[in-house]
Structure formats: structure tokens, C-alpha cells
Coordinates of N, CA and C in Angstrom, one line a residue:
M279 N 41.9 1.7 2.4 CA 41.8 1.7 3.8 C 40.6 0.9 4.3
Y280 N 40.7 0.3 5.4 CA 39.7 -0.7 6.0 C 39.3 -0.2 7.4
A281 N 38.0 -0.2 7.7 CA 37.6 0.3 9.0 C 36.8 -0.8 9.7
V282 N 36.9 -0.9 11.1 CA 36.2 -1.7 11.9 C 35.5 -0.8 13.0
V283 N 34.2 -0.9 13.1 CA 33.4 0.0 14.0 C 32.7 -0.9 15.0
R284 N 33.0 -0.6 16.3 CA 32.4 -1.3 17.4 C 31.8 -0.4 18.4
E285 N 30.7 -0.9 19.1 CA 30.1 -0.2 20.2 C 30.5 -0.9 21.5
L286 N 31.0 -0.1 22.4 CA 31.4 -0.7 23.7 C 30.6 0.0 24.8
H287 N 30.3 -0.7 25.8 CA 29.6 -0.2 27.0 C 30.5 -0.4 28.2
F288 N 31.0 0.7 28.8 CA 32.0 0.6 29.9 C 31.2 0.8 31.2
E289 N 31.7 0.2 32.3 CA 31.3 0.5 33.6 C 31.9 1.9 33.9
E290 N 31.0 2.9 34.1 CA 31.5 4.3 34.2 C 32.5 4.4 35.4
Q291 N 32.2 3.7 36.5 CA 33.0 3.9 37.7 C 34.4 3.3 37.5
R292 N 34.5 2.3 36.5 CA 35.8 1.7 36.3 C 36.7 2.6 35.3
L293 N 36.0 3.5 34.6 CA 36.8 4.3 33.6 C 37.7 5.3 34.3
S294 N 37.4 5.8 35.4 CA 38.2 6.8 36.1 C 39.6 6.3 36.4
G295 N 39.8 5.0 36.6 CA 41.1 4.5 36.9 C 41.7 3.7 35.8
A296 N 41.2 3.9 34.6 CA 41.6 3.1 33.5 C 42.6 3.7 32.5
R297 N 43.1 4.9 32.9 CA 44.0 5.6 32.0 C 45.2 4.8 31.6
D298 N 45.9 4.1 32.5 CA 47.0 3.3 32.2 C 46.7 2.1 31.3
A299 N 45.6 1.5 31.6 CA 45.1 0.3 30.8 C 44.9 0.8 29.3
F300 N 44.3 1.9 29.1 CA 44.1 2.4 27.8 C 45.4 2.8 27.1
A301 N 46.3 3.3 27.9 CA 47.6 3.7 27.3 C 48.4 2.5 26.8
V302 N 48.4 1.4 27.6 CA 49.1 0.2 27.3 C 48.4 -0.4 26.0
F303 N 47.1 -0.5 26.0 CA 46.4 -1.0 24.9 C 46.6 -0.2 23.6
G304 N 46.6 1.1 23.8 CA 46.9 2.0 22.6 C 48.3 1.7 22.0
R305 N 49.3 1.5 22.9 CA 50.6 1.2 22.3 C 50.6 -0.1 21.6
A306 N 50.0 -1.1 22.2 CA 49.9 -2.4 21.6 C 49.2 -2.4 20.2
H307 N 48.1 -1.6 20.2 CA 47.4 -1.4 19.0 C 48.2 -0.7 17.9
A308 N 48.9 0.3 18.3 CA 49.7 1.1 17.3 C 50.9 0.3 16.8
A309 N 51.3 -0.7 17.5 CA 52.5 -1.5 17.1 C 52.1 -2.5 16.0
Q310 N 50.8 -2.7 15.8 CA 50.4 -3.7 14.8 C 50.7 -3.2 13.4
E311 N 51.2 -4.1 12.5 CA 51.4 -3.7 11.1 C 50.1 -3.3 10.5
G312 N 50.1 -2.2 9.7 CA 49.0 -1.8 9.0 C 48.0 -1.0 9.8
F313 N 48.2 -0.8 11.1 CA 47.3 0.0 11.9 C 47.5 1.5 11.5
L314 N 46.4 2.2 11.3 CA 46.5 3.6 10.9 C 46.1 4.6 12.0
D315 N 44.9 4.3 12.6 CA 44.4 5.2 13.7 C 43.2 4.6 14.3
V316 N 42.8 5.2 15.4 CA 41.6 4.9 16.1 C 40.8 6.2 16.5
L317 N 39.6 6.2 16.2 CA 38.7 7.3 16.6 C 37.7 6.8 17.7
T318 N 37.6 7.5 18.8 CA 36.7 7.0 19.8 C 35.7 8.1 20.1
I319 N 34.4 7.8 20.0 CA 33.4 8.8 20.3 C 32.7 8.4 21.6
D320 N 32.7 9.4 22.5 CA 32.1 9.3 23.8 C 30.6 9.5 23.6
A321 N 29.8 8.5 23.6 CA 28.3 8.6 23.3 C 27.5 8.8 24.6
G322 N 28.2 8.9 25.7 CA 27.6 9.2 27.0 C 27.2 7.9 27.7
G323 N 27.1 8.0 29.0 CA 26.6 6.8 29.8 C 27.5 5.6 29.8
G324 N 28.8 5.8 29.5 CA 29.8 4.7 29.4 C 29.8 4.1 28.0
R325 N 29.0 4.6 27.1 CA 28.9 4.0 25.8 C 29.9 4.7 24.9
R326 N 30.7 4.0 24.1 CA 31.7 4.5 23.2 C 31.6 3.8 21.9
I327 N 31.7 4.6 20.8 CA 31.8 4.0 19.5 C 33.2 4.2 19.1
V328 N 33.8 3.0 18.7 CA 35.3 3.0 18.3 C 35.4 2.6 16.9
V329 N 36.2 3.4 16.1 CA 36.5 3.2 14.7 C 38.0 2.9 14.6
N330 N 38.3 1.7 14.2 CA 39.7 1.4 14.0 C 40.0 1.4 12.5
L331 N 41.1 2.1 12.1 CA 41.4 2.2 10.7 C 42.7 1.4 10.4
W332 N 42.7 0.6 9.4 CA 43.8 -0.2 9.0 C 44.1 0.0 7.5
D333 N 45.3 -0.4 7.1 CA 45.6 -0.3 5.7 C 44.7 -1.2 4.9
T334 N 44.6 -2.5 5.3 CA 43.8 -3.5 4.6 C 43.0 -4.4 5.6
E335 N 42.1 -5.1 5.0 CA 41.4 -6.1 5.8 C 42.3 -7.1 6.4
E336 N 43.3 -7.6 5.7 CA 44.2 -8.6 6.2 C 45.0 -8.0 7.4
H337 N 45.4 -6.8 7.4 CA 46.0 -6.2 8.5 C 45.1 -6.2 9.7
A338 N 43.9 -5.8 9.5 CA 42.9 -5.8 10.6 C 42.7 -7.2 11.2
M339 N 42.6 -8.2 10.4 CA 42.4 -9.6 10.9 C 43.6 -10.1 11.7
R340 N 44.8 -9.8 11.1 CA 46.0 -10.2 11.9 C 46.1 -9.4 13.2
G341 N 45.9 -8.1 13.1 CA 45.9 -7.3 14.3 C 44.9 -7.8 15.4
R342 N 43.7 -8.2 14.9 CA 42.7 -8.7 15.8 C 43.2 -9.9 16.6
E343 N 43.7 -10.8 15.8 CA 44.2 -12.1 16.4 C 45.3 -11.8 17.5
T344 N 46.2 -10.9 17.2 CA 47.3 -10.5 18.1 C 46.7 -9.8 19.3
L345 N 45.7 -9.0 19.1 CA 45.2 -8.2 20.2 C 44.2 -8.8 21.1
I346 N 43.6 -9.9 20.7 CA 42.6 -10.6 21.5 C 43.0 -10.8 23.0
P347 N 44.2 -11.3 23.3 CA 44.6 -11.5 24.7 C 44.8 -10.2 25.4
V348 N 45.3 -9.2 24.7 CA 45.5 -7.8 25.3 C 44.1 -7.2 25.7
V349 N 43.2 -7.4 24.8 CA 41.8 -6.9 25.1 C 41.2 -7.6 26.3
G350 N 41.4 -8.9 26.3 CA 40.9 -9.7 27.4 C 41.5 -9.3 28.8
R351 N 42.8 -8.9 28.7 CA 43.5 -8.5 30.0 C 43.2 -7.1 30.4
L352 N 43.1 -6.2 29.4 CA 43.1 -4.8 29.8 C 41.7 -4.1 29.6
I353 N 41.0 -4.5 28.6 CA 39.7 -3.8 28.2 C 38.5 -4.5 28.8
E354 N 38.4 -5.8 28.6 CA 37.2 -6.5 29.0 C 36.8 -6.3 30.5
P355 N 37.8 -6.2 31.4 CA 37.4 -6.0 32.8 C 36.7 -4.7 33.0
L356 N 36.8 -3.8 32.1 CA 36.2 -2.4 32.2 C 34.8 -2.4 31.6
L357 N 34.4 -3.4 30.9 CA 33.2 -3.4 30.1 C 32.0 -3.9 30.9
A358 N 30.8 -3.3 30.6 CA 29.5 -3.7 31.2 C 28.9 -4.9 30.5
G359 N 29.4 -5.1 29.3 CA 28.9 -6.2 28.4 C 29.8 -6.4 27.3
P360 N 29.5 -7.4 26.4 CA 30.3 -7.7 25.3 C 30.3 -6.6 24.3
P361 N 31.5 -6.3 23.6 CA 31.5 -5.4 22.5 C 30.5 -5.8 21.4
R362 N 30.0 -4.9 20.6 CA 29.2 -5.2 19.5 C 29.8 -4.6 18.2
L363 N 30.0 -5.5 17.3 CA 30.5 -5.1 16.0 C 29.4 -4.4 15.2
L364 N 29.6 -3.2 14.8 CA 28.6 -2.4 14.1 C 28.8 -2.5 12.6
A365 N 30.1 -2.5 12.1 CA 30.4 -2.5 10.7 C 31.9 -2.8 10.5
A366 N 32.2 -3.4 9.4 CA 33.6 -3.5 9.0 C 33.6 -3.6 7.5
G367 N 34.5 -2.8 6.9 CA 34.6 -2.8 5.4 C 35.5 -1.7 4.9
P368 N 35.7 -1.7 3.6 CA 36.5 -0.7 3.0 C 36.0 0.7 3.2
V369 N 36.9 1.7 3.4 CA 36.5 3.0 3.6 C 36.3 3.7 2.2
L370 N 35.2 4.3 2.0 CA 34.8 4.9 0.8 C 35.4 6.3 0.7
P371 N 35.6 6.8 -0.5 CA 36.1 8.2 -0.6 C 35.0 9.1 0.0
T372 N 35.5 10.2 0.6 CA 34.6 11.2 1.1 C 34.1 12.2 0.0
V373 N 33.1 12.9 0.3 CA 32.5 13.9 -0.6 C 33.5 15.0 -0.6
N374 N 33.8 15.6 -1.8 CA 34.7 16.7 -1.9 C 34.0 17.9 -1.3
R375 N 34.6 18.5 -0.3 CA 34.0 19.6 0.4 C 34.3 21.0 -0.2
S376 N 35.1 21.0 -1.2 CA 35.4 22.3 -1.8 C 34.3 22.7 -2.7
S377 N 34.0 24.0 -2.8 CA 32.9 24.5 -3.7 C 33.4 25.3 -4.8

């Protein structure tokens, strides 16, 4: 599994009317080959940390290329600034929580 982690700063006043844009983007994202899931953390003040999970790095790169115009049309108008890539790489096994 491969993850891409980004920090996004949204204009808070624009978020209230953005439900449809996020739904359309979510469907476009989910339609990409190798897409597994997205986790979004509301960090407050319009700041969100987004973790995209893919089968492989190749799937993530192909998905990114396909989604660039969709992001430009639906997501970028809601942002207060450019997204920031925090990390990208293979997902490591988690610690076994059983005792």
C-alpha cells in the first residue's frame, strides 16, 4: 500500500457550500484504478490533513495525473493557498495491538 499525505488550507466561508464539489471529486477519486481510500482530518481553522491510500505508487502517480484538472476545477477555488505535500511513500505495517 502507498500513501500520499497533504496539508490543505481552505477558505472557511467557501466550505459551507462545497458539499457538491467534494462529492463529485470523491467519485472521480474513487474511480481511479488502485485507489483504496482517503482519510481527512479536520485540523481546525480551515486546515485539513488528507491521506490518500493507493495500491501502489504507480497507481498514485497515474491517478494524480488524471485528477489534476478535476482538482483545479473543484478544489483549488476553495483553497486559501497551495496544497503542501507532507509525505509520500509505502505504508509500513502497524504495531500489533493484541497483548
